[in-house]
Tab-separated table of C-alpha atoms in Angstrom:
chain	number	residue	atom	x	y	z
A	186	MET	CA	110.466	62.535	20.771
A	187	SER	CA	107.268	63.327	22.988
A	188	LEU	CA	107.359	65.888	25.986
A	189	ILE	CA	107.111	63.066	28.463
A	190	ARG	CA	109.918	61.073	26.770
A	191	SER	CA	112.156	64.309	26.445
A	192	ALA	CA	111.077	65.094	30.186
A	193	TYR	CA	112.708	61.524	31.315
A	194	TYR	CA	115.648	61.630	29.067
A	195	GLY	CA	116.656	64.958	30.396
A	196	LEU	CA	115.922	63.961	34.297
A	197	SER	CA	117.433	60.666	34.135
A	198	TRP	CA	120.712	62.402	32.717
A	199	LEU	CA	120.674	65.370	35.077
A	200	GLY	CA	119.913	62.587	37.909
A	201	ALA	CA	122.774	60.124	36.571
A	202	PRO	CA	124.902	61.107	39.795
A	203	CYS	CA	122.106	60.600	42.287
A	204	VAL	CA	121.438	57.045	40.613
A	205	SER	CA	125.267	56.131	40.953
A	206	ALA	CA	124.874	57.092	44.787
A	207	TYR	CA	121.691	55.089	44.968
A	208	ILE	CA	123.415	52.023	43.607
A	209	ALA	CA	126.394	52.494	45.881
A	210	TRP	CA	123.898	52.261	48.747
A	211	ARG	CA	122.433	49.297	47.413
A	212	ALA	CA	125.793	47.558	47.063
A	213	PHE	CA	126.693	48.661	50.911
A	214	LYS	CA	123.367	47.072	51.926
A	215	GLY	CA	123.878	43.829	50.186
A	216	TYR	CA	121.905	44.259	47.520
A	217	GLU	CA	124.282	44.802	44.571
A	218	ASP	CA	127.702	42.916	43.703
A	219	LYS	CA	130.175	45.213	45.356
A	220	SER	CA	133.332	43.741	43.216
A	221	ARG	CA	130.835	44.608	39.833
A	222	LEU	CA	129.314	47.787	40.501
A	223	SER	CA	130.879	49.521	37.488
A	224	GLU	CA	128.662	47.307	35.110
A	225	ARG	CA	125.724	48.980	36.586
A	226	VAL	CA	126.738	52.395	35.182
A	227	GLY	CA	127.835	50.613	31.635
A	228	LYS	CA	131.442	49.764	32.610
A	229	THR	CA	133.455	46.822	32.336
A	230	SER	CA	136.544	44.933	32.164
A	231	VAL	CA	135.583	41.963	29.969
A	232	SER	CA	136.640	42.401	26.048
A	233	ARG	CA	133.815	42.111	23.535
A	234	PRO	CA	134.244	38.717	21.793
A	235	ASP	CA	135.101	38.708	18.051
A	236	LYS	CA	131.985	37.148	17.094
A	237	PRO	CA	128.455	38.221	16.408
A	238	LEU	CA	126.947	39.091	19.440
A	239	VAL	CA	123.283	38.285	20.619
A	240	TRP	CA	122.124	40.296	23.683
A	241	VAL	CA	119.639	38.454	25.773
A	242	HIS	CA	118.029	40.604	28.889
A	243	ALA	CA	116.530	38.526	32.041
A	244	VAL	CA	115.273	40.597	34.872
A	245	SER	CA	115.677	38.354	37.870
A	246	VAL	CA	115.911	34.865	38.893
A	247	GLY	CA	112.864	33.171	37.084
A	248	GLU	CA	113.562	35.013	33.662
A	249	ALA	CA	117.252	34.054	33.655
A	250	VAL	CA	116.731	30.507	34.312
A	251	ALA	CA	114.307	30.534	31.466
A	252	ALA	CA	116.716	32.363	29.341
A	253	LEU	CA	119.309	29.431	29.662
A	254	ALA	CA	117.016	27.088	27.554
A	255	LEU	CA	116.748	29.985	24.964
A	256	ILE	CA	120.491	30.502	25.033
A	257	GLN	CA	121.291	26.852	24.612
A	258	ALA	CA	118.784	26.418	21.431
A	259	ILE	CA	120.263	29.488	20.000
A	260	ILE	CA	124.284	28.253	20.358
A	261	ARG	CA	122.963	24.619	19.152
A	262	LYS	CA	121.597	26.150	15.959
A	263	TYR	CA	124.066	28.803	15.423
A	264	PRO	CA	127.529	27.703	16.968
A	265	GLU	CA	129.091	30.915	15.680
A	266	VAL	CA	127.523	33.579	17.733
A	267	CYS	CA	128.347	34.394	21.184
A	268	VAL	CA	125.630	35.278	23.646
A	269	LEU	CA	125.633	38.267	26.190
A	270	LEU	CA	123.047	37.576	29.150
A	271	THR	CA	122.419	40.779	31.301
A	272	THR	CA	120.474	40.200	34.955
A	273	THR	CA	119.304	42.973	37.101
A	274	THR	CA	119.647	41.263	40.762
A	275	VAL	CA	122.625	39.587	42.133
A	276	SER	CA	120.270	36.412	43.364
A	277	SER	CA	119.901	36.020	39.627
A	278	TYR	CA	123.580	35.755	38.960
A	279	LYS	CA	124.217	33.089	41.918
A	280	VAL	CA	121.369	30.929	40.711
A	281	ILE	CA	122.747	31.019	37.035
A	282	LYS	CA	126.533	31.393	37.269
A	283	ASN	CA	127.174	27.584	37.290
A	284	ARG	CA	124.711	26.940	34.507
A	285	LEU	CA	126.158	29.598	31.792
A	286	PRO	CA	126.877	27.317	28.588
A	287	LYS	CA	130.164	27.899	26.559
A	288	ASN	CA	130.263	31.328	24.682
A	289	VAL	CA	128.172	33.206	27.133
A	290	ILE	CA	129.111	36.080	28.985
A	291	HIS	CA	127.097	37.466	32.349
A	292	GLN	CA	126.999	41.115	32.888
A	293	TYR	CA	124.654	43.082	35.078
A	294	CYS	CA	122.030	45.415	33.124
A	295	PRO	CA	123.071	49.142	33.310
A	296	VAL	CA	120.698	51.815	35.166
A	297	ASP	CA	118.613	53.434	32.968
A	298	THR	CA	120.465	56.830	32.758
A	299	PRO	CA	121.645	57.777	29.043
A	300	GLN	CA	125.252	57.796	30.004
A	301	ALA	CA	125.143	54.115	31.474
A	302	VAL	CA	123.155	52.981	28.504
A	303	GLN	CA	125.335	54.606	25.805
A	304	ARG	CA	128.460	53.054	27.501
A	305	PHE	CA	127.068	49.829	27.663
A	306	LEU	CA	125.823	49.728	24.127
A	307	GLU	CA	128.940	51.435	22.832
A	308	HIS	CA	131.365	48.594	24.407
A	309	TRP	CA	129.142	45.534	23.581
A	310	GLN	CA	127.798	46.362	19.957
A	311	ALA	CA	125.345	43.858	20.170
A	312	TYR	CA	123.894	42.549	16.753
A	313	ILE	CA	120.181	41.750	18.573
A	314	ALA	CA	118.833	42.398	21.445
A	315	ILE	CA	116.180	40.255	23.251
A	316	TRP	CA	114.558	41.209	26.162
A	317	ILE	CA	112.548	38.770	27.999
A	318	GLU	CA	109.327	39.646	30.071
A	319	SER	CA	108.315	43.518	30.751
A	320	GLU	CA	111.017	45.508	32.339
A	321	LEU	CA	111.241	48.046	29.504
A	322	TRP	CA	113.790	50.964	30.667
A	323	PRO	CA	112.797	53.863	27.967
A	324	ASN	CA	116.448	54.953	27.533
A	325	LEU	CA	117.724	51.123	27.422
A	326	LEU	CA	115.116	50.736	24.498
A	327	HIS	CA	115.361	53.835	23.047
A	328	GLU	CA	118.937	54.081	22.585
A	329	THR	CA	119.148	50.113	21.212
A	330	GLN	CA	116.583	51.154	18.620
A	331	LYS	CA	118.491	54.301	17.630
A	332	ARG	CA	121.468	52.175	16.900
A	333	GLY	CA	119.346	50.084	14.428
A	334	ILE	CA	120.003	46.985	16.403
A	335	PRO	CA	116.928	44.759	16.174
A	336	SER	CA	114.873	44.685	19.368
A	337	ILE	CA	112.731	41.790	20.197
A	338	LEU	CA	110.402	41.290	23.414
A	339	LEU	CA	109.744	37.801	24.588
A	340	ASN	CA	107.520	36.344	26.884
A	341	GLY	CA	105.702	39.691	27.225
A	342	ARG	CA	103.560	40.124	30.093
A	343	ILE	CA	102.003	43.365	31.682
A	344	SER	CA	99.626	43.198	34.638
A	345	LEU	CA	96.465	45.043	34.631
A	346	LYS	CA	98.183	47.885	37.099
A	347	SER	CA	101.197	48.261	34.425
A	348	PHE	CA	98.855	48.455	31.823
A	349	SER	CA	96.975	51.042	33.341
A	350	ASN	CA	99.667	53.107	34.528
A	351	TRP	CA	101.465	52.894	30.880
A	352	GLN	CA	98.098	53.791	29.174
A	353	LYS	CA	98.551	57.299	31.093
A	354	LEU	CA	102.151	57.072	29.604
A	355	LYS	CA	101.336	56.358	26.322
A	356	GLY	CA	103.432	59.066	24.716
A	357	MET	CA	106.510	57.742	26.062
A	358	ILE	CA	106.130	53.851	25.316
A	359	SER	CA	103.855	53.767	22.232
A	360	PRO	CA	106.819	55.136	19.885
A	361	LEU	CA	109.081	52.336	21.851
A	362	LEU	CA	106.936	49.365	21.613
A	363	SER	CA	106.053	50.143	17.821
A	364	ARG	CA	109.549	49.775	16.869
A	365	LEU	CA	109.967	46.456	18.313
A	366	ASP	CA	111.193	44.150	15.359
A	367	LEU	CA	108.990	41.547	17.259
A	368	CYS	CA	106.820	41.592	20.368
A	369	ALA	CA	106.062	37.813	21.363
A	370	VAL	CA	103.576	37.564	24.395
A	371	GLN	CA	102.087	34.762	26.547
A	372	SER	CA	98.492	35.069	25.255
A	373	GLU	CA	95.885	36.830	23.911
A	374	GLU	CA	94.863	39.041	26.690
A	375	GLN	CA	98.512	39.934	26.515
A	376	ALA	CA	98.419	40.783	22.994
A	377	SER	CA	95.595	43.044	23.281
A	378	PHE	CA	97.346	45.051	26.110
A	379	PHE	CA	100.109	45.586	23.895
A	380	GLN	CA	98.592	46.223	20.955
A	381	ALA	CA	96.354	48.697	22.964
A	382	LEU	CA	100.038	50.262	24.037
A	383	GLY	CA	101.380	50.541	20.613
A	384	ALA	CA	103.477	47.172	19.927
A	385	SER	CA	102.546	45.887	16.045
A	386	SER	CA	104.545	43.136	15.145
A	387	ILE	CA	102.749	40.797	17.835
A	388	SER	CA	103.008	36.878	18.285
A	389	VAL	CA	101.446	34.837	20.922
A	390	MET	CA	104.116	32.552	22.054
A	391	GLY	CA	103.238	30.687	25.333
A	392	ASN	CA	105.135	31.136	28.360
A	393	ILE	CA	108.738	30.697	28.168
A	394	LYS	CA	108.978	29.378	31.922
A	395	LEU	CA	107.854	26.378	30.500
A	396	MET	CA	110.478	25.897	28.171
A	397	MET	CA	113.006	25.874	30.889
A	398	THR	CA	115.832	23.274	30.734
A	399	PRO	CA	115.011	20.858	33.752
A	400	LEU	CA	117.748	21.372	36.737
A	401	GLN	CA	120.638	19.420	36.826
A	402	VAL	CA	121.298	17.555	40.328
A	403	ASP	CA	124.096	15.473	41.661
A	404	PRO	CA	123.488	12.048	41.806
A	405	LYS	CA	125.557	11.462	44.569
A	406	LYS	CA	124.139	14.098	46.466
A	407	ILE	CA	120.560	12.246	45.787
A	408	GLY	CA	122.019	9.074	46.903
A	409	ALA	CA	123.333	10.332	49.979
A	410	PHE	CA	120.232	12.043	51.122
A	411	GLN	CA	118.305	8.908	50.136
A	412	LYS	CA	120.442	6.631	52.143
A	413	GLU	CA	119.883	9.329	55.481
A	414	ILE	CA	116.006	9.340	54.630
A	415	ASN	CA	115.841	5.685	54.838
A	416	GLY	CA	112.568	5.074	53.033
A	417	ARG	CA	110.678	7.038	55.341
A	418	PRO	CA	107.754	9.090	53.674
A	419	VAL	CA	108.863	12.842	52.801
A	420	TRP	CA	107.051	15.826	51.458
A	421	LEU	CA	108.484	19.242	50.321
A	422	ALA	CA	107.026	22.718	51.354
A	423	ALA	CA	108.903	25.222	48.900
A	424	SER	CA	109.450	28.776	48.758
A	425	THR	CA	107.162	29.564	51.615
A	426	HIS	CA	106.381	32.658	53.175
A	427	PRO	CA	105.415	33.711	56.401
A	428	GLY	CA	101.852	32.436	57.337
A	429	GLU	CA	102.179	29.480	55.233
A	430	GLU	CA	104.569	27.621	57.470
A	431	GLU	CA	102.227	27.375	60.193
A	432	ILE	CA	99.868	25.741	57.772
A	433	VAL	CA	102.786	23.456	56.629
A	434	LEU	CA	103.531	22.317	60.479
A	435	LYS	CA	99.712	21.629	61.114
A	436	ALA	CA	99.495	19.170	57.816
A	437	HIS	CA	102.692	17.828	59.431
A	438	LYS	CA	101.215	16.935	62.683
A	439	LEU	CA	98.148	15.560	60.652
A	440	LEU	CA	100.085	13.537	58.398
A	441	LYS	CA	101.973	12.013	61.501
A	442	ARG	CA	98.825	10.349	62.663
A	443	GLU	CA	99.433	7.732	59.763
A	444	HIS	CA	102.973	8.290	59.123
A	445	PRO	CA	104.574	8.371	62.684
A	446	ASP	CA	108.023	8.469	60.680
A	447	LEU	CA	107.113	11.392	58.532
A	448	LEU	CA	109.928	13.680	57.389
A	449	THR	CA	109.006	17.106	56.256
A	450	ILE	CA	111.391	19.455	54.304
A	451	LEU	CA	110.438	22.943	54.501
A	452	VAL	CA	112.608	25.524	52.411
A	453	PRO	CA	111.420	29.313	53.190
A	454	ARG	CA	111.397	31.794	50.074
A	455	HIS	CA	114.197	33.670	51.721
A	456	ILE	CA	116.702	31.433	53.414
A	457	GLU	CA	117.564	33.814	56.320
A	458	ARG	CA	114.363	33.242	57.932
A	459	ALA	CA	115.672	29.537	58.570
A	460	PRO	CA	116.423	30.065	62.317
A	461	SER	CA	113.217	31.511	63.219
A	462	LEU	CA	111.263	28.760	61.371
A	463	LYS	CA	113.400	26.256	63.587
A	464	GLU	CA	112.092	28.221	66.681
A	465	LEU	CA	108.595	28.197	65.525
A	466	ALA	CA	108.721	24.240	65.078
A	467	ALA	CA	110.152	23.939	68.844
A	468	SER	CA	107.003	25.966	70.076
A	469	LYS	CA	104.923	23.239	68.255
A	470	GLY	CA	107.004	20.219	69.805
A	471	ILE	CA	108.503	19.449	66.264
A	472	PRO	CA	111.951	18.551	66.235
A	473	SER	CA	114.068	20.158	63.322
A	474	THR	CA	117.419	20.942	62.010
A	475	LEU	CA	118.716	23.295	59.306
A	476	ARG	CA	120.664	21.778	56.385
A	477	THR	CA	123.651	23.733	57.319
A	478	GLU	CA	123.772	21.941	60.753
A	479	GLY	CA	124.519	18.587	59.233
A	480	THR	CA	122.518	16.766	62.100
A	481	SER	CA	121.415	13.363	61.482
A	482	LEU	CA	117.742	13.032	60.341
A	483	LYS	CA	117.060	10.267	62.860
A	484	GLU	CA	115.364	12.238	65.501
A	485	VAL	CA	114.519	15.057	62.943
A	486	GLU	CA	111.052	15.316	61.896
A	487	LEU	CA	111.492	18.858	59.978
A	488	TYR	CA	114.253	19.478	57.973
A	489	ILE	CA	114.761	23.057	56.938
A	490	GLY	CA	116.347	24.264	53.606
A	491	ASN	CA	118.665	27.214	54.106
A	492	THR	CA	121.328	26.779	51.324
A	493	LEU	CA	120.976	28.499	47.553
A	494	GLY	CA	121.270	26.350	44.624
A	495	GLU	CA	120.081	23.187	46.097
A	496	MET	CA	116.102	23.039	45.547
A	497	GLY	CA	116.746	20.326	42.369
A	498	LEU	CA	118.002	18.227	45.250
A	499	PHE	CA	114.710	18.599	47.328
A	500	TYR	CA	112.502	18.331	44.410
A	501	ALA	CA	114.346	15.226	43.095
A	502	LEU	CA	113.573	13.718	46.210
A	503	THR	CA	109.986	14.337	46.892
A	504	PRO	CA	107.053	12.791	45.578
A	505	VAL	CA	105.102	15.893	46.105
A	506	VAL	CA	105.330	19.539	46.810
A	507	LEU	CA	103.752	22.465	48.393
A	508	MET	CA	104.728	25.325	46.338
A	509	GLY	CA	105.106	28.753	48.178
A	510	ALA	CA	103.302	31.995	48.233
A	511	THR	CA	100.020	30.187	47.216
A	512	LEU	CA	98.083	29.805	50.479
A	513	VAL	CA	98.959	33.623	51.164
A	514	PRO	CA	97.925	36.349	48.646
A	515	LYS	CA	101.757	36.588	47.066
A	516	GLY	CA	100.865	35.520	43.696
A	517	GLY	CA	102.640	31.755	43.291
A	518	HIS	CA	105.974	31.012	42.680
A	519	ASN	CA	107.170	29.119	39.580
A	520	PRO	CA	106.243	25.851	39.889
A	521	VAL	CA	107.599	24.441	36.658
A	522	GLU	CA	111.119	23.378	38.034
A	523	ALA	CA	109.355	21.153	40.491
A	524	ALA	CA	107.021	19.433	37.884
A	525	GLN	CA	110.257	18.876	35.707
A	526	MET	CA	111.798	16.721	38.412
A	527	GLY	CA	108.840	14.654	38.925
A	528	ALA	CA	107.317	16.031	41.811
A	529	PHE	CA	103.610	16.603	41.939
A	530	VAL	CA	102.696	20.145	42.601
A	531	LEU	CA	100.081	21.192	44.880
A	532	HIS	CA	98.967	25.035	45.295
A	533	GLY	CA	97.031	26.928	47.020
A	534	PRO	CA	94.264	29.707	45.205
A	535	HIS	CA	96.517	32.390	45.194
A	536	THR	CA	98.350	32.011	41.789
A	537	PHE	CA	98.093	35.673	40.217
A	538	ASN	CA	101.662	36.111	39.192
A	539	ASN	CA	101.799	32.833	37.761
A	540	HIS	CA	98.107	31.840	36.581
A	541	GLN	CA	98.942	30.614	33.285
A	542	LEU	CA	101.700	28.057	34.357
A	543	TYR	CA	99.684	26.508	36.935
A	544	THR	CA	96.774	26.569	34.697
A	545	ILE	CA	98.808	24.694	32.280
A	546	LEU	CA	100.384	22.236	34.645
A	547	ASN	CA	96.634	21.578	36.021
A	548	SER	CA	95.678	20.592	32.434
A	549	LEU	CA	98.973	18.299	31.959
A	550	GLU	CA	97.507	16.659	35.263
A	551	VAL	CA	101.224	17.132	37.230
A	552	SER	CA	99.603	19.792	39.530
A	553	GLN	CA	96.446	20.419	41.781
A	554	SER	CA	94.959	23.022	43.708
A	555	VAL	CA	94.149	23.069	47.394
A	556	GLN	CA	91.640	25.545	48.097
A	557	GLU	CA	91.409	25.107	51.835
A	558	GLU	CA	94.302	24.825	54.035
A	559	ASN	CA	92.814	22.432	55.990
A	560	GLN	CA	92.768	20.271	52.672
A	561	LEU	CA	96.791	20.348	52.398
A	562	ALA	CA	97.306	17.172	54.537
A	563	SER	CA	94.720	15.111	52.610
A	564	SER	CA	96.201	16.340	49.223
A	565	VAL	CA	99.898	15.077	50.400
A	566	LEU	CA	98.683	11.532	52.294
A	567	PRO	CA	98.165	9.724	48.872
A	568	TRP	CA	101.619	10.534	47.511
A	569	PHE	CA	103.329	8.236	50.341
A	570	LYS	CA	101.626	5.030	49.065
A	571	LYS	CA	104.850	4.307	46.896
A	572	GLN	CA	108.327	5.876	47.157
A	573	LYS	CA	109.405	8.069	44.454
A	574	GLU	CA	111.760	5.919	42.231
A	575	GLY	CA	113.163	8.677	39.940
A	576	PHE	CA	113.063	12.560	39.208
A	577	GLU	CA	112.442	12.010	35.260
A	578	GLU	CA	110.357	14.905	33.685
A	579	PRO	CA	106.896	13.727	33.042
A	580	PRO	CA	106.336	13.206	29.219
A	581	PRO	CA	103.201	15.396	28.702
A	582	LEU	CA	105.543	18.188	30.332
A	583	LYS	CA	108.481	17.291	27.889
A	584	ALA	CA	106.503	17.392	24.872
A	585	TYR	CA	105.231	20.792	25.743
A	586	ARG	CA	108.353	22.091	26.370
A	587	ASP	CA	110.020	20.673	23.642
A	588	GLU	CA	107.101	22.113	21.116
A	589	GLY	CA	107.245	25.573	22.762
A	590	LEU	CA	110.847	25.900	22.084
A	591	LYS	CA	110.734	24.800	18.620
A	592	ASN	CA	107.839	27.249	18.009
A	593	LEU	CA	110.177	29.779	19.871
A	594	MET	CA	113.117	29.475	17.523
A	595	LYS	CA	110.939	29.608	14.601
A	596	LEU	CA	110.227	33.313	15.661
A	597	LEU	CA	113.515	34.006	15.878
A	598	ASN	CA	115.251	32.215	12.981
A	599	PRO	CA	114.488	35.126	10.698
A	600	PHE	CA	116.602	37.600	12.809
A	601	LEU	CA	119.175	34.932	13.720
A	602	LYS	CA	119.741	33.877	10.267
A	603	THR	CA	121.154	37.581	9.513
A	604	LEU	CA	123.984	37.029	11.997
A	605	ARG	CA	125.158	34.108	9.836
A	606	LYS	CA	124.801	36.069	6.562
A	607	GLU	CA	126.978	39.042	7.664
A	608	ARG	CA	129.910	36.966	8.922
A	609	GLU	CA	130.074	35.194	5.444
């Protein structure tokens, strides 16, 4: 064990009470699930099933949603296994809780203290551990490997800044990465990053977010909403941030010149901002309403979404979507769900957090870049020529998704087959 690794282990052991206090403070502030806080320190009231257990860890919303497609593929091929899905954030569980397949248990991931990690691993006795993306906690990874549990990293991605930081701590990360049984990364560039940090069994798998299962939408809700829209031209600005809403409202006014009955749907990334956006619209002379107000749309020009779990509904309704965090330098939110619902994706120049996703969607001709904010209205306008008739996934995107998932299962099958042998 390196000096840095030993120091981290010792400090995290001694600091466990402080970490627990910090988690309790986060729960008080509403950042943690108060009713399940014990899971964050490795304790649970849920019994371990008497089946081979595959543990999948996904950090937050995007990774958790992407993990569902992988989990479904695993269970289809290996119905004898049970899957433990861990996430870190409360929001991720809220999004996926009604979409969890049968034989899947959700838990919050333990904090990275030796005590919490050891309790977690001792209780669940996983046969295989799969981490999605790049949240690599040293104690969690070390203790998993120490128990001889095959460890797999999928969708590996390290930003240039994180790569630079990890290079300074190579004595800690290199032994852990070198013991990964499989390190499947998003691109050749990422492969070079992980190789430089010590990983050896490296494969390029593409981006797991392109393999996500399309969102399920209630047809009754869609029908009711379409009836209320009554054939009006409609478009959506999704997951927007401060600075983007002003651009959206400017585009709305420009589009109204040709389409006086226009309806713009605006869903901020943080729905608690919805009331302030209603005030912003009023200051621009734009009549608006919040979804939770249940107001008739007849006199409304701007419809502001402020509920959780309904993005699929809005994507299904609209022919074209502006994806937020791209007109301001936030890096761009995941555009795949919108494209899968048959909505054409427009985005600004700031896509650095999901650059690969946007590049692939552009190549499949289901998205387009808007380089200047004054181009937004002219980019939206052509999509009002005909009403959206359905929300089927575009064939090129479906083919790409199916092929990606098939190749990913080829990488995992050698490890998953061992579970079947152990049961025989």
